[in-house]
Amino acid sequence: GQNIDQPTEMTATEGAIVQINCTYQTSGFNGLFWYQQHAGEAPTFLSYNVLDGLEEKGRFSSFLSRSKGYSYLLLKELQMKDSASYLCAAMDSNYQLIWGAGTKLIIKP
Amino acid sequence: IAGITQAPTSQILAAGRRMTLRCTQDMRHNAMYWYRQDLGLGLRLIHYSNTAGTTGKGEVPDGYSVSRANTDDFPLTLASAVPSQTSVYFCASSDRLAGATEQFFGPGTRLTVL
């Protein structure tokens, strides 16, 4: 079957670094997406990986290992506005997204 | 319009009533999607449309129907609402012709069925 696993909740301190892990199993694979969702709002796109390795975009980086079915999102220099849920989604062979339940990130001052 | 709009923003509905959630995009994306989001669960695909005139069933299609008469609009209809359809509904679109691209989301409709 198709499945995405990520932690339910994480807590980190303002200014620190946090890594949110995601493992996936899909029928075929066309890439791994990370989205950010603030409470009461729509998900917004953060990153896309289809090849192994690290993609860096400002304070956010995303890593993919296709052989391990594993990805992580790395957030540096955490700010209070980074408090949100982070959604991992894998694209299957039909170009449909399979979504994880999301990781709620709590930032403490 | 910029991006994707959804209407209504929220709605309280009596069980058994018919309801249509509206979704319009102005990005000329060929693919559109309807998801529901429930606490503790990931986004679940209800129906999708890869191009105007075609639709497909997602993971949780029962009790819902869609139509795609043109590129811009993708309404979702609940024929006879039940309390288990209480959820937040998101419409999304993507440029499928470009291959694996991100989906853009509307602001959502919060639906309560009593």
mmCIF file of N, CA, C and O in Angstrom, chain B residues 5 34 38 40-41 45 55 75 91 93:
data_model
loop_
_atom_site.group_PDB
_atom_site.id
_atom_site.type_symbol
_atom_site.label_atom_id
_atom_site.label_comp_id
_atom_site.label_asym_id
_atom_site.label_seq_id
_atom_site.Cartn_x
_atom_site.Cartn_y
_atom_site.Cartn_z
ATOM 1 N N THR B 5 -9.855 30.607 -5.734
ATOM 2 C CA THR B 5 -10.835 31.054 -4.762
ATOM 3 C C THR B 5 -11.826 29.935 -4.484
ATOM 4 O O THR B 5 -12.096 29.096 -5.362
ATOM 5 N N TRP B 34 -9.897 18.068 -5.326
ATOM 6 C CA TRP B 34 -10.620 18.351 -4.089
ATOM 7 C C TRP B 34 -10.101 17.412 -3.001
ATOM 8 O O TRP B 34 -10.049 16.187 -3.186
ATOM 9 N N ASP B 38 -9.008 16.392 7.883
ATOM 10 C CA ASP B 38 -9.563 16.113 9.200
ATOM 11 C C ASP B 38 -8.433 16.016 10.197
ATOM 12 O O ASP B 38 -7.330 15.557 9.866
ATOM 13 N N GLY B 40 -5.711 15.063 12.607
ATOM 14 C CA GLY B 40 -4.966 13.828 12.794
ATOM 15 C C GLY B 40 -4.791 13.001 11.543
ATOM 16 O O GLY B 40 -4.079 11.986 11.563
ATOM 17 N N LEU B 41 -5.417 13.427 10.459
ATOM 18 C CA LEU B 41 -5.293 12.702 9.194
ATOM 19 C C LEU B 41 -4.653 13.600 8.155
ATOM 20 O O LEU B 41 -4.769 14.825 8.238
ATOM 21 N N LEU B 45 -7.638 12.788 -0.883
ATOM 22 C CA LEU B 45 -8.164 13.198 -2.181
ATOM 23 C C LEU B 45 -9.574 12.651 -2.376
ATOM 24 O O LEU B 45 -9.816 11.448 -2.231
ATOM 25 N N THR B 55 -13.003 13.660 -15.208
ATOM 26 C CA THR B 55 -12.870 13.615 -13.755
ATOM 27 C C THR B 55 -12.483 12.208 -13.335
ATOM 28 O O THR B 55 -12.684 11.246 -14.098
ATOM 29 N N PRO B 75 -16.564 22.529 -9.297
ATOM 30 C CA PRO B 75 -17.444 22.456 -8.127
ATOM 31 C C PRO B 75 -17.537 21.048 -7.551
ATOM 32 O O PRO B 75 -17.488 20.053 -8.291
ATOM 33 N N CYS B 91 -9.621 22.994 -2.280
ATOM 34 C CA CYS B 91 -9.486 22.833 -3.716
ATOM 35 C C CYS B 91 -8.052 23.186 -4.086
ATOM 36 O O CYS B 91 -7.447 24.086 -3.475
ATOM 37 N N SER B 93 -4.970 23.197 -7.561
ATOM 38 C CA SER B 93 -4.743 23.049 -8.995
ATOM 39 C C SER B 93 -3.256 22.914 -9.266
ATOM 40 O O SER B 93 -2.423 23.289 -8.444
#
